[in-house]
Coordinates of C-alpha atoms in Angstrom, one line a residue:
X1 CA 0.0 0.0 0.0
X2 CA 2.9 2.5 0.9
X3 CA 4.8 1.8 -1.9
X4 CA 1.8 2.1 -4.0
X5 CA 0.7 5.3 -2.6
X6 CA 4.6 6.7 -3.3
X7 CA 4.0 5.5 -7.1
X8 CA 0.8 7.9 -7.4
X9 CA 2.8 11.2 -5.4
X10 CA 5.7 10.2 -8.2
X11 CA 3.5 10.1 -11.2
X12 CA 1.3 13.8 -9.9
X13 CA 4.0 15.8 -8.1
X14 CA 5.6 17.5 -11.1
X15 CA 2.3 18.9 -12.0
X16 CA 1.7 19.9 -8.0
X17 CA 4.7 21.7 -7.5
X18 CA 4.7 23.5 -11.4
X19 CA 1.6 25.7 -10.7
X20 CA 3.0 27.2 -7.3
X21 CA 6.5 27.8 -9.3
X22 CA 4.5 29.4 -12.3
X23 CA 2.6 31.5 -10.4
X24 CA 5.5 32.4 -8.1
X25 CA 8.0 33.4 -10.1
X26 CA 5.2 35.6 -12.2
X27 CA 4.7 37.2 -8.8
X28 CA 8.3 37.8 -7.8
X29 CA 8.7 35.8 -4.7
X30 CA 11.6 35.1 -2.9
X31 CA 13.2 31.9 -2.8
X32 CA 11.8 31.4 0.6
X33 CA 8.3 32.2 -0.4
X34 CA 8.8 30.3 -3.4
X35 CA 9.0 27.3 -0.9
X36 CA 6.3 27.8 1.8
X37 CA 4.0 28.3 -1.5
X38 CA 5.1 24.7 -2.8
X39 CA 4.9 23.1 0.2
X40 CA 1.0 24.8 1.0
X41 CA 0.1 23.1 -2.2
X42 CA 1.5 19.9 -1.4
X43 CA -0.7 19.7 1.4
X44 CA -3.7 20.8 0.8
X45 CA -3.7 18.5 -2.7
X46 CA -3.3 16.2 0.4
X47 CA -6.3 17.4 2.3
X48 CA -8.2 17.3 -1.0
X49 CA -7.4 13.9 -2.1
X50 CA -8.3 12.4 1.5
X51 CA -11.9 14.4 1.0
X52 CA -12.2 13.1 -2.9
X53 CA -11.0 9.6 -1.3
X54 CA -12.8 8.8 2.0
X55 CA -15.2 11.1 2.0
X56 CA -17.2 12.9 4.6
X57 CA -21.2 12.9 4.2
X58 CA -22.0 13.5 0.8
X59 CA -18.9 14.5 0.2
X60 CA -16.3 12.5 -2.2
X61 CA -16.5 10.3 -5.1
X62 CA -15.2 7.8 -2.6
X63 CA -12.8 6.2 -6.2
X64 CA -8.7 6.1 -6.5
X65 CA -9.3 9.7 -7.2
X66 CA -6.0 11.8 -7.2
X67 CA -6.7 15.9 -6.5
X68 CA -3.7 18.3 -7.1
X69 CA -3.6 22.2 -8.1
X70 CA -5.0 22.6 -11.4
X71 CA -3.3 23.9 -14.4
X72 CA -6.7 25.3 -15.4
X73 CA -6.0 28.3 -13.2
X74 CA -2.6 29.5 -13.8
X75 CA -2.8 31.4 -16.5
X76 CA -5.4 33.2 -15.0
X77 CA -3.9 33.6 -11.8
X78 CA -0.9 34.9 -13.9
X79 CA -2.9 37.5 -15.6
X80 CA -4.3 38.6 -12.0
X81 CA -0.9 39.1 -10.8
X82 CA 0.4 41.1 -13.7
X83 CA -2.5 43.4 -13.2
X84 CA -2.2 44.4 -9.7
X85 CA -0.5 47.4 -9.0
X86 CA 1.2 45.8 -6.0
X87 CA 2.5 42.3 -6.1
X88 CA 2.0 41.7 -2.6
X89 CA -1.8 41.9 -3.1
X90 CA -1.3 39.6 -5.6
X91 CA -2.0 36.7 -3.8
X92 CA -4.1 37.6 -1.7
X93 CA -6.4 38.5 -4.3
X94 CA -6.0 35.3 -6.2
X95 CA -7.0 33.4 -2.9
X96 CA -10.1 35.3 -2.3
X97 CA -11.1 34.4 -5.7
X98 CA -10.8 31.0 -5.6
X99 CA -12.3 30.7 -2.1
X100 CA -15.5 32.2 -4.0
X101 CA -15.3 30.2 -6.7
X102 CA -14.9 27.1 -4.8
X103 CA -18.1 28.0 -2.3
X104 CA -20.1 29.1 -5.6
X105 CA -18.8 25.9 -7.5
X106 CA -19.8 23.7 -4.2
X107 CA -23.3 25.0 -4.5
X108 CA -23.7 24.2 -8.1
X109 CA -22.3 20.5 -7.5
X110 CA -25.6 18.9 -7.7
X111 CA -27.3 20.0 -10.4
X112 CA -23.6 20.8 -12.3
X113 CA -24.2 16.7 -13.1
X114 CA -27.1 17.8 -15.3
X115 CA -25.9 20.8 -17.0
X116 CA -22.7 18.6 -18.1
X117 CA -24.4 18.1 -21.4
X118 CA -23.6 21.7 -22.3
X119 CA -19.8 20.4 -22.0
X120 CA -19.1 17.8 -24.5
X121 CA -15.8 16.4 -25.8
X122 CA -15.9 19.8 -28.2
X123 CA -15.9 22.1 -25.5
X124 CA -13.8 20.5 -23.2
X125 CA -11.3 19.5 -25.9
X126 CA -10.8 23.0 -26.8
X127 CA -10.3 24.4 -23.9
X128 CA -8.0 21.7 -22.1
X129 CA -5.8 22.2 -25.6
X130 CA -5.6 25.9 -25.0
X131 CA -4.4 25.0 -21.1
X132 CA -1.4 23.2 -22.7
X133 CA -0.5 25.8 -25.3
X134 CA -1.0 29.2 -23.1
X135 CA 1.3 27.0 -20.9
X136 CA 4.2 26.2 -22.9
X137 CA 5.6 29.9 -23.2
X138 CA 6.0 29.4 -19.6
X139 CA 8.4 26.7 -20.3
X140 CA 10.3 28.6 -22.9
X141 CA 10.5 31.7 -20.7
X142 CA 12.4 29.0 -18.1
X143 CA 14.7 27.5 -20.2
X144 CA 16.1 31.0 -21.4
X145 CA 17.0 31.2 -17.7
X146 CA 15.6 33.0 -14.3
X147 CA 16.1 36.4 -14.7
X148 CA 15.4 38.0 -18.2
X149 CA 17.0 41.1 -17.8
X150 CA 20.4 39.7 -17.3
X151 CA 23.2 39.5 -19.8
X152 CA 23.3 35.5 -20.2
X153 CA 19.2 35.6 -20.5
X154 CA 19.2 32.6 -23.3
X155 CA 22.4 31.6 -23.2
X156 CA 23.7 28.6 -24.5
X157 CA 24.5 27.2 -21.1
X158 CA 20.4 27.5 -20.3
X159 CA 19.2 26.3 -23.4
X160 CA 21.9 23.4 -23.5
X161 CA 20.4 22.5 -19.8
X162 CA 16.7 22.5 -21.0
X163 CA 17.6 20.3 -24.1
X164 CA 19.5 17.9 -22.2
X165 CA 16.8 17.7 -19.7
X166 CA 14.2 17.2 -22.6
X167 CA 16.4 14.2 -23.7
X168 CA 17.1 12.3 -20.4
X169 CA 12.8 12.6 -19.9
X170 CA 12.4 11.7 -23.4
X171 CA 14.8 8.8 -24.0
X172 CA 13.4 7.5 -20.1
X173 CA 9.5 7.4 -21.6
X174 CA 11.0 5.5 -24.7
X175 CA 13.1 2.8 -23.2
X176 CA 12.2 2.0 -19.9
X177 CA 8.4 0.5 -18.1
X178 CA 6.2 0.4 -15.4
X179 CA 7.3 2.6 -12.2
X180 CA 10.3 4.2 -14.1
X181 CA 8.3 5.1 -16.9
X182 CA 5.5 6.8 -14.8
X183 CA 8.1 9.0 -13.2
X184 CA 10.2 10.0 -15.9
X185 CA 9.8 14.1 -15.6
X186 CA 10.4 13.6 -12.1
X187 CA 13.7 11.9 -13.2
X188 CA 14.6 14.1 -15.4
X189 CA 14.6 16.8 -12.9
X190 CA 16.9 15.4 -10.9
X191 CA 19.3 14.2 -13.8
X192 CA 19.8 18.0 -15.1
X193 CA 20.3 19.4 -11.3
X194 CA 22.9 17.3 -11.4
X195 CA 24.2 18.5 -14.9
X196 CA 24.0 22.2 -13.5
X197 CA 25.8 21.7 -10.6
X198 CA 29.3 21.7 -12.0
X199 CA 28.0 24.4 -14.2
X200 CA 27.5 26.4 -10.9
X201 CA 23.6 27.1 -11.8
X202 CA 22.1 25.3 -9.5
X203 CA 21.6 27.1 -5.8
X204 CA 21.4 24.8 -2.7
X205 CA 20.6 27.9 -0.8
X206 CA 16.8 27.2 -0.1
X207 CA 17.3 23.9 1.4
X208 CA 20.2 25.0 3.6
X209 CA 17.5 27.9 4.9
X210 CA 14.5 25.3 5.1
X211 CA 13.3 23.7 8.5
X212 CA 13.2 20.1 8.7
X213 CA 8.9 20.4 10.3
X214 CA 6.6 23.4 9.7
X215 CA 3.3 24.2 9.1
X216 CA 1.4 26.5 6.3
X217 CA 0.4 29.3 8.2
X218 CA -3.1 29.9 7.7
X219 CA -3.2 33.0 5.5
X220 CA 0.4 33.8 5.8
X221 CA 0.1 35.7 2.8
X222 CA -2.3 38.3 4.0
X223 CA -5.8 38.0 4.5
X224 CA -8.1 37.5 1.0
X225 CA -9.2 40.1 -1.1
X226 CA -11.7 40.0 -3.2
X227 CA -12.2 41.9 -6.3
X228 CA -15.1 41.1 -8.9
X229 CA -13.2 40.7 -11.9
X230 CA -11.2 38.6 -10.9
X231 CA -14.0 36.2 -9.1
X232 CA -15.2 36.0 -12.4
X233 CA -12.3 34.8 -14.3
X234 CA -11.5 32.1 -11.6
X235 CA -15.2 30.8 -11.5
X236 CA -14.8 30.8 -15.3
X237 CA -11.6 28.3 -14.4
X238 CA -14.3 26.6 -11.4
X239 CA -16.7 25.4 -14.6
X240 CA -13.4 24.3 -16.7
X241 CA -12.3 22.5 -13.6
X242 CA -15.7 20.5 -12.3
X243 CA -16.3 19.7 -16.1
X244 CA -12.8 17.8 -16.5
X245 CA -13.4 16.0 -12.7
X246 CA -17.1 15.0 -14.4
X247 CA -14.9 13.2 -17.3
X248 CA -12.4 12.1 -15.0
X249 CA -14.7 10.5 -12.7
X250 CA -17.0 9.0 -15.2
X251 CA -13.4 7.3 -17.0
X252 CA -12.2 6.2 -13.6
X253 CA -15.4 4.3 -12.8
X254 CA -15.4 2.5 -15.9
X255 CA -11.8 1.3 -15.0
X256 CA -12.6 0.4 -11.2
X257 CA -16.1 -1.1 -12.6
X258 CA -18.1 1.2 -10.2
X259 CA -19.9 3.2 -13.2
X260 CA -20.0 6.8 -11.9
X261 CA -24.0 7.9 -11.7
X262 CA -25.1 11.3 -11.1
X263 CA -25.1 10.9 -7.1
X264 CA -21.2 10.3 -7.3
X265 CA -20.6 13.1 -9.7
X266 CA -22.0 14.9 -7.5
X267 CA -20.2 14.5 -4.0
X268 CA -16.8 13.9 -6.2
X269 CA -17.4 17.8 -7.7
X270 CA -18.3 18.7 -3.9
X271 CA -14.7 17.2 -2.6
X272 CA -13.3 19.2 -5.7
X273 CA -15.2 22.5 -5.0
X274 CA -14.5 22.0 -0.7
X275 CA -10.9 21.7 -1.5
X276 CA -10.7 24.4 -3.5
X277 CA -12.4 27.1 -1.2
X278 CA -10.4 25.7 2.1
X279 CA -7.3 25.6 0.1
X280 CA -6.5 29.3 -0.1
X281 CA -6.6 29.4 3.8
X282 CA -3.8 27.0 3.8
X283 CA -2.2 29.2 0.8
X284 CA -3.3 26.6 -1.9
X285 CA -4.8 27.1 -4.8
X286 CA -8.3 25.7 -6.7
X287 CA -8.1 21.6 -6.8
X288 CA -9.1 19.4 -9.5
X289 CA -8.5 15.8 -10.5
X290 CA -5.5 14.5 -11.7
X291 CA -6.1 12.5 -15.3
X292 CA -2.4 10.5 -15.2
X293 CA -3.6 9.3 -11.7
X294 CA -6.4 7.1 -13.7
X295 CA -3.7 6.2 -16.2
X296 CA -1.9 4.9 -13.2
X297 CA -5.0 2.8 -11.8
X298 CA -5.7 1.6 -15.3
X299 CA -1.9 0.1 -15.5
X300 CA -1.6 -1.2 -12.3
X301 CA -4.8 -2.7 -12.0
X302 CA -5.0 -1.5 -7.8
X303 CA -8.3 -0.6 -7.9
X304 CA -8.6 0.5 -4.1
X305 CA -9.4 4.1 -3.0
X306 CA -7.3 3.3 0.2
X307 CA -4.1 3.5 -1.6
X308 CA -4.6 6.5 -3.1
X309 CA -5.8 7.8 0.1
X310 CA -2.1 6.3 1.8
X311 CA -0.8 8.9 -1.2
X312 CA -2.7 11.4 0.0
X313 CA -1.2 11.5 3.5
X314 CA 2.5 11.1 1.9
X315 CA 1.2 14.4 -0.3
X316 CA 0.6 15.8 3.7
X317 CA 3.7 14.7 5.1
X318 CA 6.0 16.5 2.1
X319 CA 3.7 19.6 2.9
X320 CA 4.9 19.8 6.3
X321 CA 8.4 19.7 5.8
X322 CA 9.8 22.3 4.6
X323 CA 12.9 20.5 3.4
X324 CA 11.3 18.6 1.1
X325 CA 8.9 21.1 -0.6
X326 CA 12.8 23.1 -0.6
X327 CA 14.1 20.5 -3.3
X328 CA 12.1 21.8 -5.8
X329 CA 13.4 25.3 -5.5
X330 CA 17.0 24.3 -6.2
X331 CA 15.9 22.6 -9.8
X332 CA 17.4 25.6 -12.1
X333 CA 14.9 27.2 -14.1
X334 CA 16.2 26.1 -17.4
X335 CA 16.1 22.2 -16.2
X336 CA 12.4 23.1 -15.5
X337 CA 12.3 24.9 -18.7
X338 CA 13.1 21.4 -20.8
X339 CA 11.0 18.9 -18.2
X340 CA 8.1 21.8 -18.3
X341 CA 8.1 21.1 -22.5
X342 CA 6.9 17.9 -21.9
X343 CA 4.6 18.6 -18.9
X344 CA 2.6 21.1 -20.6
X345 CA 2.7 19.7 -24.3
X346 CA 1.3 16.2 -22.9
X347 CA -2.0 18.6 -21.3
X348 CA -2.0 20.1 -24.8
X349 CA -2.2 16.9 -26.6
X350 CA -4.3 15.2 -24.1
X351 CA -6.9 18.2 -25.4
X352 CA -6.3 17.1 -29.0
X353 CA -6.7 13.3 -27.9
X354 CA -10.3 14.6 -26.9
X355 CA -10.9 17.0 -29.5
X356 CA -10.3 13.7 -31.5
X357 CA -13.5 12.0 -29.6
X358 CA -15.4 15.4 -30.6
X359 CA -16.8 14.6 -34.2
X360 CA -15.3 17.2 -36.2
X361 CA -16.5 15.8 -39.2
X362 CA -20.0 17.6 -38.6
X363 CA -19.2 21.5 -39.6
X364 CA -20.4 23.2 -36.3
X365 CA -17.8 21.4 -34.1
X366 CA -15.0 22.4 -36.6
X367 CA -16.5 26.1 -36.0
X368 CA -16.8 25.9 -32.6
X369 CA -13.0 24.4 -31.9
X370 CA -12.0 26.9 -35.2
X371 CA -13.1 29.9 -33.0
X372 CA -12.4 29.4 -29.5
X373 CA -8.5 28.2 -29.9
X374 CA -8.4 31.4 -32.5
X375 CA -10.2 33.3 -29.6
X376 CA -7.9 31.5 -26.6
X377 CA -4.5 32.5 -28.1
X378 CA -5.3 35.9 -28.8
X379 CA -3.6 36.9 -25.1
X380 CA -0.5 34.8 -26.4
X381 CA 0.0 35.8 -29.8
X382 CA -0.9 39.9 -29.4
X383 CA -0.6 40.3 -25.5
X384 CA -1.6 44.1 -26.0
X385 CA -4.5 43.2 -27.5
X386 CA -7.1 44.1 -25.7
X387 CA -4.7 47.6 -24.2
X388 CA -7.6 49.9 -24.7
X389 CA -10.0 47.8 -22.7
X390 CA -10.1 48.7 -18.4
X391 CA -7.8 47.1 -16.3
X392 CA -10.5 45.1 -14.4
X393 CA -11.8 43.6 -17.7
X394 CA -8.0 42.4 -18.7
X395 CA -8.0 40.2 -16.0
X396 CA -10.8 38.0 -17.5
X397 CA -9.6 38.5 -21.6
X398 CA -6.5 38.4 -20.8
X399 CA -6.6 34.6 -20.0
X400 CA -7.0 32.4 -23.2
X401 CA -8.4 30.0 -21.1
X402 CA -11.0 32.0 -19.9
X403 CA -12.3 34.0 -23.2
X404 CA -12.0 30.4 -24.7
X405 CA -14.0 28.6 -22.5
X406 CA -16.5 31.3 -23.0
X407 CA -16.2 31.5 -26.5
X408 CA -16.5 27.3 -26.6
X409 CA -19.4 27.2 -24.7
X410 CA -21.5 29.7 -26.1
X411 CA -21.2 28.5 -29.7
X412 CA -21.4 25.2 -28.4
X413 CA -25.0 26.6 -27.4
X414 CA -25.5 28.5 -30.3
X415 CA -24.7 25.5 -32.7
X416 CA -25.7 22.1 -31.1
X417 CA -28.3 23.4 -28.8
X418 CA -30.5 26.3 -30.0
X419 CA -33.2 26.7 -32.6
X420 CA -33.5 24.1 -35.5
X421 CA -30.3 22.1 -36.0
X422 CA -29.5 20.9 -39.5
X423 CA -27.7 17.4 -40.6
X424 CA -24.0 17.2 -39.4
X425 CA -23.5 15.4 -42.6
X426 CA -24.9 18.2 -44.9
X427 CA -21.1 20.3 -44.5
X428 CA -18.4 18.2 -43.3
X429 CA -15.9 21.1 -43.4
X430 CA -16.7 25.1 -43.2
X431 CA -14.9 25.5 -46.0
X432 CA -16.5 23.1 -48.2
X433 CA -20.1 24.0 -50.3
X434 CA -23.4 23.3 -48.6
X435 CA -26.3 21.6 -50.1
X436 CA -27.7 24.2 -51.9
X437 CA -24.4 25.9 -53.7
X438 CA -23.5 22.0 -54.5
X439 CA -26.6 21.4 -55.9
X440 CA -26.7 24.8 -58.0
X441 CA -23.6 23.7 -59.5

């Protein structure tokens, strides 16, 4: 069971520990901040894992059901930090708004089980692709180096490191199984630490400053603030976030042979949405489920929700020592850079592997995905873009994922939903003739 348990922290704790780092470093926090921020994730993905996995009431899917920060929310918790005046409101703001979000999204759980329909593969294809790709600048902004103003910002030296790190994780998921195999990134981290070392990169000064035991001070960040706009964009994440749990859980119940009806949607969105509003008081952000965590149930065939719960309390353990949440502060940015390629590119094409299951054939779907990526990489490809608009409002269009989702959703609506819908095999591309043109001809 323990060693079990270690196997699902192994395959999940890259993506834990990548939000806190994103999000911190877009912040400017110091390397000591940088720390207690990891390790307050750590454990509350802990906390939310024991409520997804045990469960309390009607609370928790009560399935090997893995809950970890989402990536859902960083670019959107990015775009909140660039837009307030004074970084250290920053996070304080970004807490509020997930604590709303979560209590709103909490709320909603039981009737979120109906309204899923409004969500299909289309929807959530597009806008789990656009969390990949509004991601991957992240990684290319690391493995130029950590600070861009300084003289050896892309150097050879950084981009060497990030390649070599890309290697070691690629050449790891091609040759080598089982346990190994699951944890490649996490091995690859530790082989280009090692690489930097004698290239003097690598700083060993947080773990020499970290305490062996601590705890994450409730609010040590300051107390929450909450401003509208960005409640908005973060409950926009909240719907993202419950709709990929609802696909999560209904995959992991086909796998554990304990179809997942509406009563276990349910309680599992209300373990997601719990955890995600108690999480900011423990300086955590909004919890969802993790998808390679099914992967991992599917492979090893150990089916029981105990185990996962075992991972859980390791997940707790690492968030209360401070030496341990340290270790991922002394990776150098550039090694994260190369291993953060893969991270982020694997959530893009996991969006594509769904966008697969979409039916694009029929000529609204190809609209709908056609407009909302065009629509989500708008704040990537012209970030001043939307410069004339007020600075409340660029919180929410600033995120892709956000003004995607929205975007998605309403055509989705507009499309598939509303008013008299036509054939999906009378146009099976929008740039191909209809009926009647083909017919004039």
């Amino acid at each position: 069971m323990a060693t079990t348990g270690l196997q699902h922290v192994a395959a999940m704790y890259a993506g834990v520990v990548a939000p806190p780092l994103i999000v911190g470093a877009a912040i400017g926090l110091s390397a000591a901040d940088l720390t207690f921020l990891t390790g307050a994730c750590l454990f509350t993905a802990g906390l939310a894992t024991f409520l997804q996995t045990i469960g309390v009431w009607k609370i928790g899917a009560r399935l090997p059901f893995v809950n970890g920060v989402t990536f859902a929310g960083v670019a959107p918790m990015t775009a909140i930090a660039a837009s307030t005046h004074d970084r250290s409101d920053a996070l304080p703001v970004i807490f509020g708004a997930v604590m709303v979000a979560g209590f709103l999204g909490f709320l909603a759980a039981p009737v979120f089980g109906k309204a899923v329909r409004f969500f299909p593969p289309v929807v959530t294809g597009s806008v789990i692709t656009l969390i990949g790709v509004s991601l991957l600048p992240v990684a290319f902004g690391w493995a130029q180096g950590p600070d861009p103003s300084a003289r050896d910002y892309g150097s050879e030296t950084y981009l060497g490191l990030a390649a070599a790190t890309l290697v070691v994780v690629l050449l790891l998921r091609r040759f080598t199984r089982g346990f190994v195999k699951q944890i490649a990134v996490l091995l690859g981290l530790v082989a280009g630490t090692l690489v930097a070392i004698p290239l003097g990169v690598t700083d060993f000064g947080p773990v020499a400053d970290a305490d062996v035991i601590g705890f994450p001070t409730p609010f040590h960040f300051g107390a929450p603030q909450f401003q509208l706009a960005a409640i908005v964009s973060l409950c926009v994440v909240m719907v993202v976030s419950m709709t990929e749990s609802t696909a999560d859980m209904l995959a992991l119940g086909e796998i554990v042979g304990r179809p997942a009806d509406e009563r276990t949607i349910a309680a599992g969105l209300r373990a997601d949405t719990l955890g995600s509003a108690l999480s900011p008081v423990f300086n955590g952000f909004m919890c969802s489920a993790f998808a390679q965590n099914i992967g991992l149930v599917a492979m090893t065939r150990v089916r029981s929700r105990f185990v996962v719960a075992v991972g859980g309390g390791f997940l707790v353990l690492m968030g209360l020592c401070p030496v341990a949440a340290s270790l991922i502060a002394v990776v150098p940015r550039p090694v994260l850079g190369g291993a953060g390629v893969v991270l982020f590119g694997s959530v893009a094409a996991s969006g594509i592997q769904t966008l697969v299951r979409a039916g694009l054939e029929k000529d609204n779907n190809i609209l709908i995905v056609a407009v909302s990526l065009a629509v989500g990489v708008i704040p990537i490809t012209a970030p001043d873009f939307y410069h004339a608009f007020p600075q409340t409002a660029r919180i929410v269009l600033d995120s892709g994922i956000s003004t995607g989702c929205v975007t998605a959703v309403a055509l989705n609506l507009v499309f598939n939903h509303l008013g008299h819908r036509r054939d999906a095999q009378d146009v099976t591309h929008p740039m191909e003739a209809g009926e009647e043109i083909a017919a004039a001809r």
